[in-house]
């Protein structure tokens, strides 16, 4: 029994009050994990859950305990290993988590036609790593089951059983739901899409960050990097100037101590990240349209502090003429030069591009081997930027220009943040989950080799109650974070959006593999869903069919 009309619920509830042992088993249903299930949804699920997977990627299942007229206590789920038909091989379940709900007080600036709910509202998102969960009467509860398919898994059909149990009137009641997984010969050993989400290292809302550069502080970064790599991020952000210790020798020459920077870099590489992007060294002097000033460090009263100076000032020239050559030489000495890319200033515009290019000229003059990457909203950076990262809507407007940059040998990524809104794919809580996954089908469709987002863990003061972040601007729910802080601990919990993003990165890899063998076939699949930068086919059933064809084509080619 998967769904009961309201009148029958009432009759059953009355009967249960009189004789709780006669209450029927739990109502459980399988719902595609690309569908967000709200607490008050009428769930039209299936009696079994299925997933198709390449070897080396992740398979997800969503089992929903559907609305019940009484409170359910201690809902928990156990899943057997997935056993292959006709063989003895089995695949273990990686995790069983429970989908939590968070509030958002703000929607996107422009409402999408397929918005799920307009804020303020509660949205399903965090994946709670708890042993069990209570659910109030009249509410649904999603259970998220994850399997990491080994790269050497035997292709074939695998089956498992999920058993959901809850306390009802002090008595355990349970229900089972079958799970099936088809593993294709197609294999992912690594992903080529460049992906970076910026993280912050400040206190949680209920937990204090250890002192900077202590072993405990680096341990927090290790935990962050573990989550990033598990979700197919391969680039990491690092502070540069702030992590250096400056001094002067007896002759007055600037000396740079790289100790903190080096350990931080090593932690990122040891955790599995492949490339590192250095934090900006120039910042807006006033408002959004104002010119950029560069950070210039000098000693005052025994302390080295930074001041914002014009990039063409004598002070900027003197500082960076000493610092940049030392920095470049150090990267070469450590063997990191080909793994490091520098930001200059965030999101330059036509209005302040001159100050940006003047600041960038300092780097090009004194550390010419270090490439520049930038989230930008101007096309006036030819010869300055090596990796262009336009906002997705700007990418659409300048499609011809960015194609020319690709043909000229530059690299082009794209980014999203609180913009673009409207019909564009993004990762807001209010949007269908498939729009987060399709971000990386957009990467493949338009030849963008990377994706950047500023908000990995920029939590609001109370991220569980309101995920919208208030700072200089009011940001749509989900813009500032895609992970959640573990209550009272230094670690993070994932979200269904983060899982969808990872799955999209794996999709990109499969599309790329097919494109190497049959470009026309890969294009035919991707244009089914990416009609334009802001026009998509988002029907989940159609998407699953496309994915299945992608796996079949790769497998038939003997990948």
Coordinates of C-alpha atoms in Angstrom, one line a residue:
X1 CA 0.0 0.0 0.0
X2 CA 1.7 3.2 -1.2
X3 CA -0.9 5.9 -0.8
X4 CA -4.1 6.2 1.0
X5 CA -6.8 8.8 0.5
X6 CA -7.4 11.2 3.4
X7 CA -10.8 9.7 4.4
X8 CA -9.3 6.2 4.7
X9 CA -6.4 7.7 6.7
X10 CA -8.9 9.0 9.2
X11 CA -10.7 5.7 9.5
X12 CA -7.4 3.9 10.0
X13 CA -6.3 6.4 12.6
X14 CA -9.5 5.9 14.6
X15 CA -9.1 2.2 14.4
X16 CA -5.4 2.4 15.4
X17 CA -6.3 4.5 18.5
X18 CA -8.6 1.7 19.6
X19 CA -6.2 -1.1 18.7
X20 CA -2.7 0.0 17.7
X21 CA -1.5 -3.5 16.9
X22 CA -4.0 -3.6 14.0
X23 CA -2.5 -0.5 12.4
X24 CA -1.3 -1.4 8.9
X25 CA 2.4 -1.5 7.8
X26 CA 4.2 1.7 6.9
X27 CA 3.4 3.2 3.5
X28 CA 6.6 3.4 1.5
X29 CA 7.2 4.3 -2.1
X30 CA 10.1 4.8 -4.5
X31 CA 10.5 8.3 -5.9
X32 CA 13.1 9.2 -8.5
X33 CA 16.0 11.0 -6.6
X34 CA 15.7 13.9 -9.1
X35 CA 12.3 14.7 -7.6
X36 CA 12.2 16.9 -4.4
X37 CA 9.6 15.5 -2.0
X38 CA 8.1 18.1 0.3
X39 CA 6.6 17.2 3.7
X40 CA 3.1 17.8 2.5
X41 CA 3.3 16.4 -1.0
X42 CA 0.8 13.7 -2.1
X43 CA 3.4 11.0 -3.1
X44 CA 2.7 9.1 -6.2
X45 CA 5.6 6.7 -6.0
X46 CA 6.5 3.3 -7.3
X47 CA 6.6 -0.1 -5.6
X48 CA 10.3 -0.6 -6.4
X49 CA 13.3 1.7 -7.1
X50 CA 15.7 1.3 -10.0
X51 CA 19.0 3.0 -11.0
X52 CA 21.3 2.7 -14.0
X53 CA 25.0 3.2 -13.4
X54 CA 28.4 3.2 -15.1
X55 CA 31.2 1.6 -13.2
X56 CA 33.0 4.1 -11.0
X57 CA 30.0 6.4 -10.5
X58 CA 27.4 6.8 -7.8
X59 CA 23.9 5.4 -7.8
X60 CA 21.2 7.0 -5.6
X61 CA 17.7 5.8 -4.5
X62 CA 15.0 7.7 -2.8
X63 CA 12.6 5.7 -0.6
X64 CA 9.8 7.8 0.9
X65 CA 7.7 7.0 4.0
X66 CA 4.5 8.6 2.7
X67 CA 2.2 10.8 4.8
X68 CA 0.7 9.1 7.8
X69 CA -2.1 10.5 10.1
X70 CA -0.1 9.9 13.3
X71 CA 3.4 10.7 14.5
X72 CA 6.1 8.2 13.6
X73 CA 9.0 7.7 15.9
X74 CA 12.5 6.4 15.2
X75 CA 12.2 5.9 11.5
X76 CA 15.2 3.9 10.3
X77 CA 16.2 2.0 7.2
X78 CA 18.4 -1.0 6.6
X79 CA 19.5 -2.1 3.2
X80 CA 21.0 -5.4 2.2
X81 CA 24.0 -5.6 -0.1
X82 CA 23.2 -5.5 -3.9
X83 CA 23.7 -9.0 -5.2
X84 CA 24.3 -9.7 -8.9
X85 CA 21.8 -11.9 -10.7
X86 CA 23.5 -15.2 -11.6
X87 CA 26.6 -14.5 -9.7
X88 CA 28.1 -14.2 -6.2
X89 CA 29.3 -10.6 -6.5
X90 CA 27.7 -8.0 -4.3
X91 CA 28.0 -4.3 -3.9
X92 CA 27.9 -2.7 -0.5
X93 CA 25.6 0.3 0.3
X94 CA 27.8 3.4 0.9
X95 CA 25.3 5.3 3.1
X96 CA 21.7 5.6 4.2
X97 CA 20.8 9.2 5.1
X98 CA 17.6 11.1 5.8
X99 CA 16.5 14.2 3.8
X100 CA 16.0 17.1 6.1
X101 CA 14.2 20.4 5.4
X102 CA 15.5 23.9 5.6
X103 CA 13.8 27.3 5.4
X104 CA 14.4 30.1 2.9
X105 CA 13.0 33.6 3.2
X106 CA 14.1 34.7 -0.3
X107 CA 13.5 33.5 -3.8
X108 CA 15.5 34.4 -6.9
X109 CA 15.2 37.9 -8.3
X110 CA 13.3 36.6 -11.3
X111 CA 10.8 33.7 -10.7
X112 CA 11.3 30.6 -12.9
X113 CA 8.3 29.2 -14.6
X114 CA 9.0 25.8 -13.0
X115 CA 9.7 27.1 -9.5
X116 CA 8.7 24.5 -6.9
X117 CA 7.6 26.9 -4.2
X118 CA 8.1 30.6 -3.7
X119 CA 9.9 31.6 -0.5
X120 CA 9.3 31.8 2.3
X121 CA 9.0 28.1 2.5
X122 CA 10.6 24.9 3.7
X123 CA 12.6 22.9 1.2
X124 CA 14.1 19.4 1.2
X125 CA 17.9 19.6 1.0
X126 CA 20.3 18.5 3.7
X127 CA 21.2 14.8 4.0
X128 CA 21.2 14.0 7.7
X129 CA 23.7 11.4 8.9
X130 CA 21.6 10.2 11.9
X131 CA 20.6 6.7 13.0
X132 CA 16.9 7.5 12.9
X133 CA 14.4 10.3 12.6
X134 CA 11.0 11.2 13.9
X135 CA 8.3 12.5 11.6
X136 CA 5.1 14.4 12.5
X137 CA 1.7 13.3 11.5
X138 CA 0.7 14.2 7.9
X139 CA 4.4 14.5 6.8
X140 CA 6.5 12.6 4.3
X141 CA 10.1 11.5 5.0
X142 CA 12.6 10.7 2.3
X143 CA 15.4 8.2 2.8
X144 CA 18.5 8.6 0.6
X145 CA 20.4 5.4 -0.3
X146 CA 23.8 5.7 -2.0
X147 CA 26.0 3.1 -3.7
X148 CA 29.4 3.9 -5.0
X149 CA 29.9 1.4 -7.9
X150 CA 33.5 0.1 -8.0
X151 CA 35.4 0.7 -11.3
X152 CA 36.0 -3.1 -11.5
X153 CA 32.4 -4.1 -10.7
X154 CA 31.0 -6.9 -12.8
X155 CA 28.4 -5.5 -15.2
X156 CA 24.9 -6.9 -14.8
X157 CA 21.7 -6.5 -12.8
X158 CA 21.9 -6.3 -9.0
X159 CA 19.1 -6.5 -6.4
X160 CA 18.8 -5.4 -2.8
X161 CA 16.0 -4.9 -0.3
X162 CA 15.4 -1.9 1.9
X163 CA 13.5 -2.3 5.1
X164 CA 12.0 0.7 6.8
X165 CA 10.9 0.5 10.4
X166 CA 9.2 3.0 12.7
X167 CA 7.7 3.1 16.2
X168 CA 3.9 3.5 16.1
X169 CA 2.1 3.7 19.5
X170 CA 5.2 2.1 21.0
X171 CA 5.2 -0.8 18.6
X172 CA 7.6 -1.4 15.7
X173 CA 6.0 -1.5 12.3
X174 CA 7.9 -2.0 9.0
X175 CA 7.7 -2.3 5.3
X176 CA 10.1 -3.4 2.6
X177 CA 10.8 -2.0 -0.8
X178 CA 12.9 -3.7 -3.5
X179 CA 15.9 -1.9 -5.1
X180 CA 17.5 -2.8 -8.5
X181 CA 20.7 -1.5 -10.0
X182 CA 21.9 -2.2 -13.6
X183 CA 25.7 -1.7 -13.9
X184 CA 26.9 -1.1 -17.4
X185 CA 30.4 -1.8 -18.7
X186 CA 31.0 1.9 -19.3
X187 CA 33.5 3.1 -16.7
X188 CA 34.5 6.4 -15.0
X189 CA 38.0 6.4 -13.5
X190 CA 38.3 10.2 -13.2
X191 CA 36.5 13.3 -14.3
X192 CA 37.9 15.9 -16.6
X193 CA 35.6 18.8 -15.8
X194 CA 37.3 21.5 -13.7
X195 CA 35.1 22.3 -10.7
X196 CA 35.7 24.6 -7.8
X197 CA 33.4 25.8 -5.0
X198 CA 34.8 28.3 -2.6
X199 CA 34.9 27.5 1.1
X200 CA 35.2 29.7 4.2
X201 CA 37.2 28.9 7.3
X202 CA 35.2 30.8 10.0
X203 CA 33.2 29.7 13.0
X204 CA 30.0 27.6 12.4
X205 CA 26.8 29.0 13.9
X206 CA 27.3 26.7 16.9
X207 CA 30.9 25.7 16.8
X208 CA 34.1 27.7 17.0
X209 CA 36.9 27.2 14.4
X210 CA 40.3 26.2 15.9
X211 CA 43.1 28.7 15.9
X212 CA 44.5 29.4 12.4
X213 CA 47.3 27.2 11.2
X214 CA 47.1 24.8 14.1
X215 CA 46.9 21.0 13.4
X216 CA 43.2 21.1 14.4
X217 CA 42.6 23.9 11.9
X218 CA 44.2 21.9 9.1
X219 CA 42.2 18.9 10.1
X220 CA 39.0 20.9 9.4
X221 CA 40.3 21.7 5.9
X222 CA 41.1 17.9 5.5
X223 CA 37.4 17.1 6.3
X224 CA 36.2 19.8 3.8
X225 CA 38.5 18.5 1.1
X226 CA 37.3 14.9 1.6
X227 CA 33.7 16.0 1.0
X228 CA 34.8 18.0 -2.1
X229 CA 36.7 15.2 -3.7
X230 CA 33.9 12.7 -3.0
X231 CA 31.6 15.1 -5.0
X232 CA 34.1 15.3 -7.9
X233 CA 35.5 18.7 -7.1
X234 CA 39.1 18.8 -8.3
X235 CA 40.2 22.5 -7.7
X236 CA 40.7 24.1 -4.3
X237 CA 40.9 27.7 -3.1
X238 CA 43.7 29.0 -0.9
X239 CA 44.6 32.3 0.7
X240 CA 47.9 33.7 -0.6
X241 CA 49.0 37.0 0.9
X242 CA 47.1 36.3 4.2
X243 CA 49.0 33.0 4.7
X244 CA 52.4 34.6 4.2
X245 CA 54.7 36.0 7.0
X246 CA 56.7 39.0 5.9
X247 CA 59.9 40.5 7.2
X248 CA 62.9 42.4 6.0
X249 CA 66.6 41.4 6.1
X250 CA 69.4 43.6 7.4
X251 CA 69.6 45.2 3.9
X252 CA 65.9 46.0 4.0
X253 CA 64.9 43.4 1.3
X254 CA 61.5 41.8 1.6
X255 CA 61.5 38.3 3.0
X256 CA 58.6 35.9 2.6
X257 CA 58.0 32.9 4.9
X258 CA 55.8 30.4 3.1
X259 CA 55.4 27.9 5.9
X260 CA 51.6 28.3 6.5
X261 CA 50.9 28.5 2.7
X262 CA 53.0 25.3 2.0
X263 CA 51.2 23.2 4.6
X264 CA 47.8 24.4 3.4
X265 CA 48.8 23.6 -0.2
X266 CA 50.0 20.1 0.8
X267 CA 46.8 19.4 2.7
X268 CA 44.8 20.2 -0.5
X269 CA 46.9 18.1 -2.7
X270 CA 47.1 15.2 -0.2
X271 CA 43.3 15.2 -0.1
X272 CA 43.0 14.6 -3.8
X273 CA 42.6 18.1 -5.3
X274 CA 44.5 18.6 -8.6
X275 CA 44.8 22.3 -9.0
X276 CA 44.8 25.3 -6.7
X277 CA 43.4 28.8 -7.3
X278 CA 45.0 31.7 -5.3
X279 CA 42.8 34.3 -3.7
X280 CA 42.4 37.7 -5.2
X281 CA 45.0 40.4 -4.4
X282 CA 42.9 43.3 -5.6
X283 CA 39.5 44.5 -4.3
X284 CA 36.9 47.2 -5.1
X285 CA 37.8 50.4 -3.4
X286 CA 34.1 51.4 -2.8
X287 CA 31.0 50.3 -4.5
X288 CA 30.3 47.7 -7.2
X289 CA 31.4 50.0 -10.1
X290 CA 34.4 51.4 -8.3
X291 CA 38.0 50.8 -9.4
X292 CA 40.2 48.1 -7.9
X293 CA 42.9 48.7 -5.4
X294 CA 45.7 46.1 -4.6
X295 CA 46.7 44.9 -1.2
X296 CA 50.1 46.3 -0.2
X297 CA 51.7 44.9 2.9
X298 CA 54.0 47.1 5.1
X299 CA 55.3 47.0 8.6
X300 CA 53.8 49.4 11.1
X301 CA 54.4 49.3 14.8
X302 CA 56.0 45.9 14.5
X303 CA 53.1 44.4 12.6
X304 CA 52.7 43.7 8.9
X305 CA 49.3 44.9 7.7
X306 CA 47.7 45.4 4.3
X307 CA 46.4 48.6 2.8
X308 CA 44.4 49.1 -0.4
X309 CA 46.5 51.0 -2.8
X310 CA 46.1 52.1 -6.5
X311 CA 47.6 49.4 -8.7
X312 CA 49.7 52.0 -10.5
X313 CA 51.1 53.5 -7.2
X314 CA 54.7 53.5 -6.3
X315 CA 53.9 51.5 -3.1
X316 CA 52.2 48.7 -5.2
X317 CA 55.1 48.6 -7.6
X318 CA 57.7 48.3 -4.8
X319 CA 55.8 45.6 -2.9
X320 CA 54.9 43.4 -5.9
X321 CA 58.3 43.8 -7.5
X322 CA 59.7 42.0 -4.5
X323 CA 56.8 39.6 -3.6
X324 CA 55.7 38.1 -7.0
X325 CA 59.2 37.0 -8.1
X326 CA 59.7 35.3 -4.8
X327 CA 56.3 33.6 -5.0
X328 CA 56.8 32.4 -8.5
X329 CA 60.3 31.0 -7.7
X330 CA 58.8 29.2 -4.6
X331 CA 56.1 27.6 -6.7
X332 CA 58.7 26.4 -9.1
X333 CA 60.9 25.0 -6.3
X334 CA 58.0 23.1 -4.8
X335 CA 56.9 21.7 -8.2
X336 CA 53.6 23.5 -8.0
X337 CA 53.8 26.0 -10.8
X338 CA 51.8 24.0 -13.3
X339 CA 49.1 23.3 -10.6
X340 CA 48.5 26.9 -9.5
X341 CA 46.4 29.7 -11.1
X342 CA 45.9 33.2 -9.7
X343 CA 42.8 35.4 -9.3
X344 CA 43.4 39.1 -9.5
X345 CA 40.0 40.7 -8.6
X346 CA 36.5 39.3 -8.5
X347 CA 34.0 40.0 -11.3
X348 CA 35.6 42.9 -13.2
X349 CA 33.2 45.0 -15.3
X350 CA 33.5 47.3 -18.3
X351 CA 33.3 50.2 -15.8
X352 CA 36.4 49.1 -13.8
X353 CA 38.3 47.0 -16.2
X354 CA 41.2 49.5 -16.6
X355 CA 42.1 49.2 -12.9
X356 CA 41.8 45.4 -13.2
X357 CA 44.3 45.2 -16.2
X358 CA 46.7 47.5 -14.3
X359 CA 46.6 45.2 -11.3
X360 CA 47.0 42.1 -13.5
X361 CA 50.0 43.8 -15.2
X362 CA 51.9 43.6 -11.9
X363 CA 51.5 39.8 -11.9
X364 CA 52.4 39.5 -15.6
X365 CA 55.4 41.7 -15.2
X366 CA 56.9 40.1 -12.1
X367 CA 55.5 36.5 -12.2
X368 CA 54.7 35.9 -15.9
X369 CA 54.6 32.1 -15.5
X370 CA 51.5 32.2 -13.3
X371 CA 48.3 32.1 -15.3
X372 CA 45.2 34.2 -14.5
X373 CA 41.7 32.9 -14.0
X374 CA 38.7 35.2 -13.3
X375 CA 35.0 35.3 -12.9
X376 CA 34.3 38.2 -15.2
X377 CA 31.5 40.3 -16.7
X378 CA 33.5 42.0 -19.3
X379 CA 35.1 40.9 -22.6
X380 CA 37.9 43.5 -22.4
X381 CA 40.5 41.2 -21.0
X382 CA 42.0 39.6 -24.1
X383 CA 45.7 39.1 -23.4
X384 CA 45.1 39.4 -19.7
X385 CA 43.0 36.5 -18.6
X386 CA 43.9 32.9 -19.4
X387 CA 40.8 31.2 -18.0
X388 CA 37.6 33.2 -18.7
X389 CA 34.7 32.5 -16.3
X390 CA 31.7 34.4 -17.4
X391 CA 28.4 34.3 -15.6
X392 CA 26.0 31.9 -17.4
X393 CA 23.8 34.7 -18.8
X394 CA 26.9 36.6 -19.9
X395 CA 28.1 33.4 -21.5
X396 CA 24.9 33.3 -23.6
X397 CA 25.2 37.0 -24.6
X398 CA 28.8 36.7 -25.6
X399 CA 28.6 33.1 -27.0
X400 CA 30.4 34.1 -30.3
X401 CA 33.1 36.0 -28.4
X402 CA 33.8 33.1 -26.0
X403 CA 33.9 30.6 -28.9
X404 CA 36.6 32.8 -30.5
X405 CA 38.5 32.7 -27.2
X406 CA 38.4 28.9 -27.1
X407 CA 39.6 28.7 -30.7
X408 CA 42.4 31.1 -29.8
X409 CA 43.6 28.8 -27.1
X410 CA 42.1 30.4 -24.0
X411 CA 40.1 28.3 -21.6
X412 CA 36.4 29.1 -20.9
X413 CA 34.4 28.0 -17.9
X414 CA 31.2 29.6 -16.5
X415 CA 29.8 30.4 -13.1
X416 CA 26.5 31.0 -11.3
X417 CA 25.7 32.7 -8.1
X418 CA 22.5 34.7 -7.1
X419 CA 22.4 35.3 -10.8
X420 CA 21.3 34.3 -13.4
X421 CA 17.7 33.7 -12.2
X422 CA 14.6 33.1 -14.2
X423 CA 14.7 30.1 -16.5
X424 CA 18.5 29.6 -16.2
X425 CA 19.8 26.4 -14.5
X426 CA 21.1 27.1 -11.0
X427 CA 21.3 25.5 -7.6
X428 CA 18.6 27.4 -5.7
X429 CA 16.5 25.5 -3.3
X430 CA 13.3 26.5 -5.1
X431 CA 14.3 25.0 -8.4
X432 CA 13.8 21.4 -9.7
X433 CA 16.8 19.3 -8.8
X434 CA 17.4 18.4 -12.4
X435 CA 18.3 22.0 -13.1
X436 CA 21.3 21.6 -10.8
X437 CA 22.4 18.4 -12.6
X438 CA 22.0 19.9 -16.1
X439 CA 24.5 22.7 -15.2
X440 CA 27.2 20.3 -16.4
X441 CA 25.3 19.2 -19.5
X442 CA 25.6 22.9 -20.3
X443 CA 29.3 22.6 -19.9
X444 CA 29.5 19.9 -22.5
X445 CA 27.0 21.5 -24.9
X446 CA 29.0 24.8 -25.2
X447 CA 32.6 23.5 -24.6
X448 CA 33.0 25.2 -21.2
X449 CA 35.7 23.1 -19.4
X450 CA 35.0 24.3 -15.9
X451 CA 32.4 25.5 -13.4
X452 CA 32.9 27.9 -10.4
X453 CA 30.5 28.8 -7.6
X454 CA 31.4 31.1 -4.7
X455 CA 29.2 29.4 -2.0
X456 CA 30.3 26.0 -0.7
X457 CA 29.7 26.7 3.0
X458 CA 29.0 30.4 3.5
X459 CA 26.3 29.6 6.1
X460 CA 23.9 32.1 7.5
X461 CA 23.8 32.5 11.3
X462 CA 21.1 29.9 11.4
X463 CA 21.4 27.8 8.3
X464 CA 18.9 25.1 9.4
X465 CA 16.2 27.7 10.0
X466 CA 16.9 30.0 7.1
X467 CA 19.4 29.2 4.3
X468 CA 19.1 32.6 2.7
X469 CA 22.3 34.6 3.6
X470 CA 22.1 38.2 4.6
X471 CA 25.3 40.3 4.0
X472 CA 25.6 43.1 1.4
X473 CA 22.7 41.5 -0.4
X474 CA 19.8 39.2 0.2
X475 CA 20.6 35.9 -1.5
X476 CA 18.2 33.2 -2.7
X477 CA 18.0 30.1 -0.5
X478 CA 20.8 27.7 -1.4
X479 CA 23.1 30.3 -3.1
X480 CA 25.5 30.6 -0.2
X481 CA 25.9 26.9 0.7
X482 CA 25.5 23.5 -0.8
X483 CA 26.7 21.7 2.4
X484 CA 25.5 22.0 6.0
X485 CA 27.5 22.1 9.3
X486 CA 27.3 19.1 11.5
X487 CA 25.6 20.3 14.6
X488 CA 28.3 21.0 17.2
X489 CA 31.1 19.4 15.1
X490 CA 33.7 20.6 12.6
X491 CA 32.5 18.4 9.7
X492 CA 29.8 18.9 7.0
X493 CA 26.8 17.1 5.7
X494 CA 26.0 16.9 2.0
X495 CA 22.7 17.9 0.4
X496 CA 20.6 16.5 -2.4
X497 CA 21.7 19.4 -4.5
X498 CA 25.4 18.5 -4.0
X499 CA 24.6 14.9 -5.0
X500 CA 22.8 16.1 -8.1
X501 CA 25.8 18.3 -9.0
X502 CA 28.2 15.4 -8.6
X503 CA 26.0 13.2 -10.8
X504 CA 26.0 16.0 -13.4
X505 CA 29.8 16.0 -13.4
X506 CA 29.8 12.3 -13.9
X507 CA 27.3 12.7 -16.8
X508 CA 29.7 15.2 -18.3
X509 CA 32.5 12.7 -18.2
X510 CA 30.4 10.0 -19.9
X511 CA 29.3 12.5 -22.6
X512 CA 32.9 13.5 -23.1
X513 CA 33.9 9.8 -23.5
X514 CA 31.2 9.3 -26.1
X515 CA 32.1 12.5 -27.8
X516 CA 35.7 11.2 -28.3
X517 CA 34.3 8.2 -30.1
X518 CA 31.2 9.6 -31.8
X519 CA 30.8 13.4 -31.5
X520 CA 27.5 13.4 -33.4
X521 CA 26.0 10.8 -31.1
X522 CA 27.0 12.8 -28.0
X523 CA 25.7 16.0 -29.4
X524 CA 22.3 14.4 -30.2
X525 CA 21.9 13.3 -26.6
X526 CA 23.0 16.6 -25.0
X527 CA 20.8 18.8 -27.2
X528 CA 17.8 16.8 -26.2
X529 CA 18.1 18.5 -22.8
X530 CA 20.1 21.7 -23.5
X531 CA 18.2 23.6 -26.2
X532 CA 19.9 26.9 -25.3
X533 CA 21.7 28.4 -22.4
X534 CA 18.4 29.0 -20.6
X535 CA 16.1 26.5 -22.3
X536 CA 16.0 22.8 -21.2
X537 CA 14.1 19.6 -21.4
X538 CA 13.6 18.8 -17.7
X539 CA 11.2 15.9 -17.7
X540 CA 12.8 13.4 -15.4
X541 CA 11.6 10.3 -17.3
X542 CA 12.9 11.7 -20.6
X543 CA 16.2 12.4 -18.8
X544 CA 16.5 8.8 -17.5
X545 CA 15.9 7.5 -21.0
X546 CA 18.7 9.7 -22.4
X547 CA 21.0 8.6 -19.6
X548 CA 20.3 5.0 -20.4
X549 CA 21.0 5.5 -24.1
X550 CA 24.3 7.2 -23.1
X551 CA 25.4 4.2 -21.0
X552 CA 24.3 1.8 -23.7
X553 CA 26.1 3.6 -26.5
X554 CA 29.4 3.7 -24.5
X555 CA 29.0 0.1 -23.5
X556 CA 28.4 -1.1 -27.1
X557 CA 31.5 0.8 -28.2
X558 CA 33.6 -1.4 -25.8
X559 CA 34.7 1.6 -23.6

